[in-house]
Short mmCIF file of C-alpha atoms and ligand atoms in Angstrom, two decimals:
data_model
loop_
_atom_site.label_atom_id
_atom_site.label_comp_id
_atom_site.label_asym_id
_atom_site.label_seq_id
_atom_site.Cartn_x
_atom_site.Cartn_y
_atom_site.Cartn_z
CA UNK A 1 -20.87 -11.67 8.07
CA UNK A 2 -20.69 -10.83 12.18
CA UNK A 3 -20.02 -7.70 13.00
CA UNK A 4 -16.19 -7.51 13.39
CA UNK A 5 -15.85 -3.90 14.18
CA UNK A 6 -17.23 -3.78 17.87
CA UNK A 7 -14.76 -6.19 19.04
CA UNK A 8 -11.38 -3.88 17.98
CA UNK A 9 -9.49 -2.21 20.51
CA UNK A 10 -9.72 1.52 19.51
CA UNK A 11 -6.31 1.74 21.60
CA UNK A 12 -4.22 -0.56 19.62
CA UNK A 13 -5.15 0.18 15.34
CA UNK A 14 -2.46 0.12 13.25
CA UNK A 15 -1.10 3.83 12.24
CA UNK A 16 -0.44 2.17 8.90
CA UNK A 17 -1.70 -0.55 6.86
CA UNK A 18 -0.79 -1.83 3.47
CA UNK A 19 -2.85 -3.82 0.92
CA UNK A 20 -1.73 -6.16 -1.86
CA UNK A 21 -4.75 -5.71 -3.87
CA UNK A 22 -5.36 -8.61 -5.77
CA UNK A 23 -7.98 -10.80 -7.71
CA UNK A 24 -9.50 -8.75 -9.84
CA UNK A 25 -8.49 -10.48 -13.27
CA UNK A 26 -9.81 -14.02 -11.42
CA UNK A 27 -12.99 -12.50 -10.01
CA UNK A 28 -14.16 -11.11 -13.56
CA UNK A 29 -13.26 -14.58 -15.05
CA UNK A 30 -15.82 -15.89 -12.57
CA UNK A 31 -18.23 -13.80 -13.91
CA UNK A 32 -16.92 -14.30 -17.49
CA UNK A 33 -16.11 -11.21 -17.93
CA UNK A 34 -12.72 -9.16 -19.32
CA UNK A 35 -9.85 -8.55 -16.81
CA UNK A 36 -10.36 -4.84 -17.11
CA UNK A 37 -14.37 -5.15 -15.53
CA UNK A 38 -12.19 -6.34 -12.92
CA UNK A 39 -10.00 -3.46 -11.76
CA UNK A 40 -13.00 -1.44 -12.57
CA UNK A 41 -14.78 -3.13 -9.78
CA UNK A 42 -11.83 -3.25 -7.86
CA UNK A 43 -12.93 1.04 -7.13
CA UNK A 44 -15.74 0.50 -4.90
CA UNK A 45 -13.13 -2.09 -2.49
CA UNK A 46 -10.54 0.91 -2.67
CA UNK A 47 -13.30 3.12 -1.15
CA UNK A 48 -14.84 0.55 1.43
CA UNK A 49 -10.83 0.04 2.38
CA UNK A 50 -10.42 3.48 2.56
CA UNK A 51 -13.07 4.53 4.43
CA UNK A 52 -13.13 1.82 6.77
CA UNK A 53 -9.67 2.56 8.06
CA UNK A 54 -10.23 6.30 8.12
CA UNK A 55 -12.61 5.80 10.72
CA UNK A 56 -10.99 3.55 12.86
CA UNK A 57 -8.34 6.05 13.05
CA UNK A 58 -5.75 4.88 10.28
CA UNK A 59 -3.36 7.37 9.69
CA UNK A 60 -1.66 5.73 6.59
CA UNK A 61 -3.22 3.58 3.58
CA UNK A 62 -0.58 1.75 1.24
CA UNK A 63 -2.31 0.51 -1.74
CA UNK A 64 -0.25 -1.70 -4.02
CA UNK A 65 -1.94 -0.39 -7.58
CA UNK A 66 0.58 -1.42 -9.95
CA UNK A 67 4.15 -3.40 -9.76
CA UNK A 68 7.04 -2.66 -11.77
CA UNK A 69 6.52 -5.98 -13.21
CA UNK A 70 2.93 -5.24 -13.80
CA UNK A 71 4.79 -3.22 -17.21
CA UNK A 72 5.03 -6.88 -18.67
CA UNK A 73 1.18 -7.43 -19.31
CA UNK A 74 -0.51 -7.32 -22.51
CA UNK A 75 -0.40 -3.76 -23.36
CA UNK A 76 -4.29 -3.25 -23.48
CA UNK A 77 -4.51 -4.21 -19.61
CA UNK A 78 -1.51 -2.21 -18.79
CA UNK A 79 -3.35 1.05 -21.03
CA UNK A 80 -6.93 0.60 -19.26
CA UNK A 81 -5.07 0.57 -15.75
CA UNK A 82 -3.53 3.43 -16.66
CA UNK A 83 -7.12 5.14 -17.97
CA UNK A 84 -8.91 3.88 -15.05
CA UNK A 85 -6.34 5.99 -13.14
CA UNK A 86 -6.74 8.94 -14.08
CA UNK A 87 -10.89 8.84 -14.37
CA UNK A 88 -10.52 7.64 -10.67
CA UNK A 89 -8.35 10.46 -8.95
CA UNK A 90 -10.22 13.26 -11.70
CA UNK A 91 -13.32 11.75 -10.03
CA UNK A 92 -12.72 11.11 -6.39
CA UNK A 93 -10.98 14.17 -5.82
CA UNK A 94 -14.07 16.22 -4.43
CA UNK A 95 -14.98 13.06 -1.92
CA UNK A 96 -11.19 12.72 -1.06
CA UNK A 97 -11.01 16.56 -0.07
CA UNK A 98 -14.60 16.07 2.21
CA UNK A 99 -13.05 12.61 4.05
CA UNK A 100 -9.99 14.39 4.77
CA UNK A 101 -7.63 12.39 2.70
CA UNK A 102 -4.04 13.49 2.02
CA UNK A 103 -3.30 11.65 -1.82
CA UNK A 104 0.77 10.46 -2.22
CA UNK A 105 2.07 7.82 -4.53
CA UNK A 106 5.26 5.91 -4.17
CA UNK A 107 7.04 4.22 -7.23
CA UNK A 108 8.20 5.34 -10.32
CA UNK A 109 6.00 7.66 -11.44
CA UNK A 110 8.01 9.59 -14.17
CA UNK A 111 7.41 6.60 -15.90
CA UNK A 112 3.52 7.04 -15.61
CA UNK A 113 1.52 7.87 -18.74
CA UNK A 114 2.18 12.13 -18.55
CA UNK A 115 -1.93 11.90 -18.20
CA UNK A 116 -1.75 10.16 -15.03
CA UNK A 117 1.16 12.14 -13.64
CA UNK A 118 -0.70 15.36 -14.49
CA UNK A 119 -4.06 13.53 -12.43
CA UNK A 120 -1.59 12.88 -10.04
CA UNK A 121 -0.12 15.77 -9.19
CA UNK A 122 -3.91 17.65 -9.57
CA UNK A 123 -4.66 14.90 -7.00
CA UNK A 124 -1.70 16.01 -4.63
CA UNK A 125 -1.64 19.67 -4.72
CA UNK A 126 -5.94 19.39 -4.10
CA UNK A 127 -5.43 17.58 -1.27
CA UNK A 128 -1.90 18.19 0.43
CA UNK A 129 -3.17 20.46 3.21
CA UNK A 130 -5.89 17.16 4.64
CA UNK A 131 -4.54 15.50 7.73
CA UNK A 132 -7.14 13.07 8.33
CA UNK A 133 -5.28 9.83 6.35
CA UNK A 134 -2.76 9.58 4.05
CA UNK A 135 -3.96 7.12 1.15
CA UNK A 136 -0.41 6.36 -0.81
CA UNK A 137 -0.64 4.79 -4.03
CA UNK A 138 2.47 2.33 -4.91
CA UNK A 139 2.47 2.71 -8.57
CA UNK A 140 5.07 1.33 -11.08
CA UNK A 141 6.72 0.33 -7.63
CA UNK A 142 8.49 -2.54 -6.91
CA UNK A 143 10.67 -3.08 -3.66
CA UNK A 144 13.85 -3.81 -5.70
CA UNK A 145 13.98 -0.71 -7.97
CA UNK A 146 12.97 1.56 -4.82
CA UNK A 147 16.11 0.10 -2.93
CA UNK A 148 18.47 0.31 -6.25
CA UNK A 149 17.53 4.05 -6.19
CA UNK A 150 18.44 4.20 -2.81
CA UNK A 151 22.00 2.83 -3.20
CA UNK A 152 22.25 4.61 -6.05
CA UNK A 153 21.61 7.85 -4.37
CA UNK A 154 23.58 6.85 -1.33
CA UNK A 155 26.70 5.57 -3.11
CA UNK A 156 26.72 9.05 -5.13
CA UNK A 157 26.63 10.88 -1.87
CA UNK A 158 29.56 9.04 -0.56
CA UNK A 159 31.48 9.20 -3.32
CA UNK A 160 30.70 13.08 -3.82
CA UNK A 161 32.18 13.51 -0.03
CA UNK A 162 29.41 14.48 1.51
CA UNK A 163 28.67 11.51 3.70
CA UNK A 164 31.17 9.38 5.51
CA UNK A 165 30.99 5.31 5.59
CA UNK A 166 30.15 5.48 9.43
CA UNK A 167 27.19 7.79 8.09
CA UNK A 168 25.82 4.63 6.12
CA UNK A 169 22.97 3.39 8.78
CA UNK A 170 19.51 2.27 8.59
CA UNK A 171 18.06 5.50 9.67
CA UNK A 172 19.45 6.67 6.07
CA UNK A 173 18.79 3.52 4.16
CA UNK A 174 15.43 4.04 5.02
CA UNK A 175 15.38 7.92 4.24
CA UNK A 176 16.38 7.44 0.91
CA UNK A 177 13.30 4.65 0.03
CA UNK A 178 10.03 6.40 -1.20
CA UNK A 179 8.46 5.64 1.92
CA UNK A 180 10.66 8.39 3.82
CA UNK A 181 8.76 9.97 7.12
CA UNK A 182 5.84 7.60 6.75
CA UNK A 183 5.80 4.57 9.59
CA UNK A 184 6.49 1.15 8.65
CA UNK A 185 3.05 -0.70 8.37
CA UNK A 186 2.19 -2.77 11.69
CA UNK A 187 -0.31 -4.88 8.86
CA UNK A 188 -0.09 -5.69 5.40
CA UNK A 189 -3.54 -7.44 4.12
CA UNK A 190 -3.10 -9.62 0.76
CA UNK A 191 -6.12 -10.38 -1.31
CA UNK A 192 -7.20 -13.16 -2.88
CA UNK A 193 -5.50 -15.96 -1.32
CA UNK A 194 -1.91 -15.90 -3.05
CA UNK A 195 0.73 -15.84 0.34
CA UNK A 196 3.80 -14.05 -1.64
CA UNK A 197 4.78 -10.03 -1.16
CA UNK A 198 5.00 -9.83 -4.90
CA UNK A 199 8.00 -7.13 -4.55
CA UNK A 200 6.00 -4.80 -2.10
CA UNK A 201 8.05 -3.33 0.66
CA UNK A 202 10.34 -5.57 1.33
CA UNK A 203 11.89 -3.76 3.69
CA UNK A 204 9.44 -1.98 5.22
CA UNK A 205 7.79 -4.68 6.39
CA UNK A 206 10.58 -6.54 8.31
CA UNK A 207 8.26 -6.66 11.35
CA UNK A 208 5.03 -6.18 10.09
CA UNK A 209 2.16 -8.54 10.57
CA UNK A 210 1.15 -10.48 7.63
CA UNK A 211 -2.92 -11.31 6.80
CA UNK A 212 -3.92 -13.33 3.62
CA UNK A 213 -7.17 -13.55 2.93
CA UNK A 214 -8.96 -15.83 0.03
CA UNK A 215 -11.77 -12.92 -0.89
CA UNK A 216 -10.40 -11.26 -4.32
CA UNK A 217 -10.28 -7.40 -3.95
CA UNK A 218 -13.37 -6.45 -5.92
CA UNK A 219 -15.72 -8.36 -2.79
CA UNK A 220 -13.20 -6.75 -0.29
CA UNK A 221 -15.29 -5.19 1.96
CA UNK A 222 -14.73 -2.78 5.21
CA UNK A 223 -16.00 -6.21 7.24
CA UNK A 224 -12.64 -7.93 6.20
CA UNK A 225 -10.66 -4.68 6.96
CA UNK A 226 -11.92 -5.15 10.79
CA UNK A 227 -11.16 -9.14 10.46
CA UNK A 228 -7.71 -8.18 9.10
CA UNK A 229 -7.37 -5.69 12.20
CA UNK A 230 -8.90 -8.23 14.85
CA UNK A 231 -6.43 -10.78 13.30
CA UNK A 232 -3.72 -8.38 14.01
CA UNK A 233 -4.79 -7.35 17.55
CA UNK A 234 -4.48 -11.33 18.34
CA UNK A 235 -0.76 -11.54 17.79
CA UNK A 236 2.21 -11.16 20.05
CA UNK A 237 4.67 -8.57 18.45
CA UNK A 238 7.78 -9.71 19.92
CA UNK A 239 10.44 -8.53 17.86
CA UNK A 240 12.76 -11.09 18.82
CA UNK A 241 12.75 -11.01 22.34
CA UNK A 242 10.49 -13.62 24.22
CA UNK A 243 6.88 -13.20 25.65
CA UNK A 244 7.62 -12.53 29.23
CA UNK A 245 9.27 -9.41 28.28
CA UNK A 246 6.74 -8.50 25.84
CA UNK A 247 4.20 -9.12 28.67
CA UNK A 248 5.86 -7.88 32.04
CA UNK A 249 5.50 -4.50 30.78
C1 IPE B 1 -4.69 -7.10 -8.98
O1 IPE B 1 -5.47 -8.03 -9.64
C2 IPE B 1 -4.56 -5.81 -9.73
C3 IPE B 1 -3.24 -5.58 -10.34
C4 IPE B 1 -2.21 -6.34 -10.21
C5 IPE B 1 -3.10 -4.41 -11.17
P1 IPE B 1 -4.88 -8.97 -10.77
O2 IPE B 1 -5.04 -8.29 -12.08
O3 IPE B 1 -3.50 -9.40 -10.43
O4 IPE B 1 -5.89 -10.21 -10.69
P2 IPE B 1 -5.51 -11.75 -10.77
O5 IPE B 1 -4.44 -11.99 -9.75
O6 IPE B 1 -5.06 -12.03 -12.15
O7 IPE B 1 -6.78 -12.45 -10.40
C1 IPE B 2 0.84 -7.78 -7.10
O1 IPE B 2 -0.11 -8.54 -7.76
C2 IPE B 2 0.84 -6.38 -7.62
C3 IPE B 2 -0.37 -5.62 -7.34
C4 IPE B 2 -1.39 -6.01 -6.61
C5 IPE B 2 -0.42 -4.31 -7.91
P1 IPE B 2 0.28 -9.47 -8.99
O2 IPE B 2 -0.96 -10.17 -9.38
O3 IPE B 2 0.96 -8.68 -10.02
O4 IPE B 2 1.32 -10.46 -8.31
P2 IPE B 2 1.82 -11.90 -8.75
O5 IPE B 2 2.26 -11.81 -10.18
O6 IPE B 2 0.66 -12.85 -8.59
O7 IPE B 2 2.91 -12.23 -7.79
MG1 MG B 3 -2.76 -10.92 -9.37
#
């Protein structure tokens, strides 16, 4: 593979990317293997990912772990996600606290497995004071649930008098989503060639850059973070306006 990382322009890296990570049931058929080997493998690409964006300057990692709809496979896939889980954040805490990594999740995590909210929150309160990158784990999240919560929690405050209709803007649409104070992502990467947001920020990622890529997420490697980020460096962000203005200035 050429060596994509010398050509980036340190000056222009996202502040947040977000990954679809997927593949990892077809890469272990190819090796004729179960689904869970899989996610197993799928570890070492969450560290290369990880890593690789730290570096570059990253300050936000969205990792799509597990969709609401995700609840709906056979239950012995759904219980070794869970398990690998919790063995992962027990075991990467140490390296997570030496790379500076701040751990968050997004999603619906009361409806975790109480092992992997107690990981969790071991996870969060070990590493809430790093500042380097903030690696946020969507789990049990799916774009529609996060946004029913939202009206949900906006239609009670209106009704309870304590915001007016004029008070109903974006700016508080997106306050109430789990991704509150975090940036929406300039790139979203999708593994494994499927070209569908599965769910995943739908709203966040109005404007964001979109970069499929064939390679299933257990071969993901820091190499096709920097294509991802090249890829992204190539495009004209014009958000709706037209190239002379986006170039004049
Ligand atoms: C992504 O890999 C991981 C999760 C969705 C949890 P998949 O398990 O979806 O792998 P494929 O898409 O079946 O190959
Ligand atoms: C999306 O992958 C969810 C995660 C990567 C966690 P899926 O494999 O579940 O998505 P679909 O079913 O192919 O759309
Ligand atoms: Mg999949």
């Amino acid at each position: 593979m050429s060596n994509y990382k010398i050509h980036i322009d340190p000056n222009n890296v996202p502040r947040h990317i977000a990954i679809i990570m997927d593949g990892n049931g077809r890469w272990a058929k190819q090796k004729g293997e179960m689904r869970t080997f899989g996610h197993a493998s799928g570890v070492e690409a969450v560290r290369e990912a990880l890593t690789g964006a730290s570096e570059l300057g990253v300050k936000h990692l969205t990792l799509y772990a597990f969709s609401t709809e995700n609840w709906n496979r056979p239950k012995e896939e759904v219980d070794a996600l869970m398990n690998l889980l919790v063995q992962t954040i027990v075991a990467e805490i140490d390296e997570l606290n030496q790379n500076g990594v701040r751990l968050k999740a997004i999603g619906d995590i009361e409806n975790l497995p109480d092992g992997c909210q107690e990981a969790l929150e071991k996870g969060f309160e070990a590493t809430k004071n790093n500042d380097r990158i903030e690696l946020i784990l969507a789990l049990s999240y799916s774009s529609r649930w996060e946004i029913e919560q939202a009206v949900k929690t906006i239609a009670q405050e209106f009704h309870d008098k304590k915001i007016s209709l004029d008070e109903i803007n974006q700016d508080l649409i997106s306050s109430n989503l789990s991704t509150n104070g975090i940036p929406d992502p300039e790139l979203l990467i999708r593994t494994s060639g499927e070209t569908r947001i599965s769910n995943f920020l739908l709203w966040q990622l109005a404007y964001t850059e979109l970069h499929f890529t064939p390679v299933l997420w257990p071969d993901f490697k820091a190499e096709h973070l920097y294509k991802a980020i090249l890829d992204y460096q190539g495009r004209e962000r014009r958000f709706g306006m037209v190239s002379e203005q986006i170039t004049d200035n």
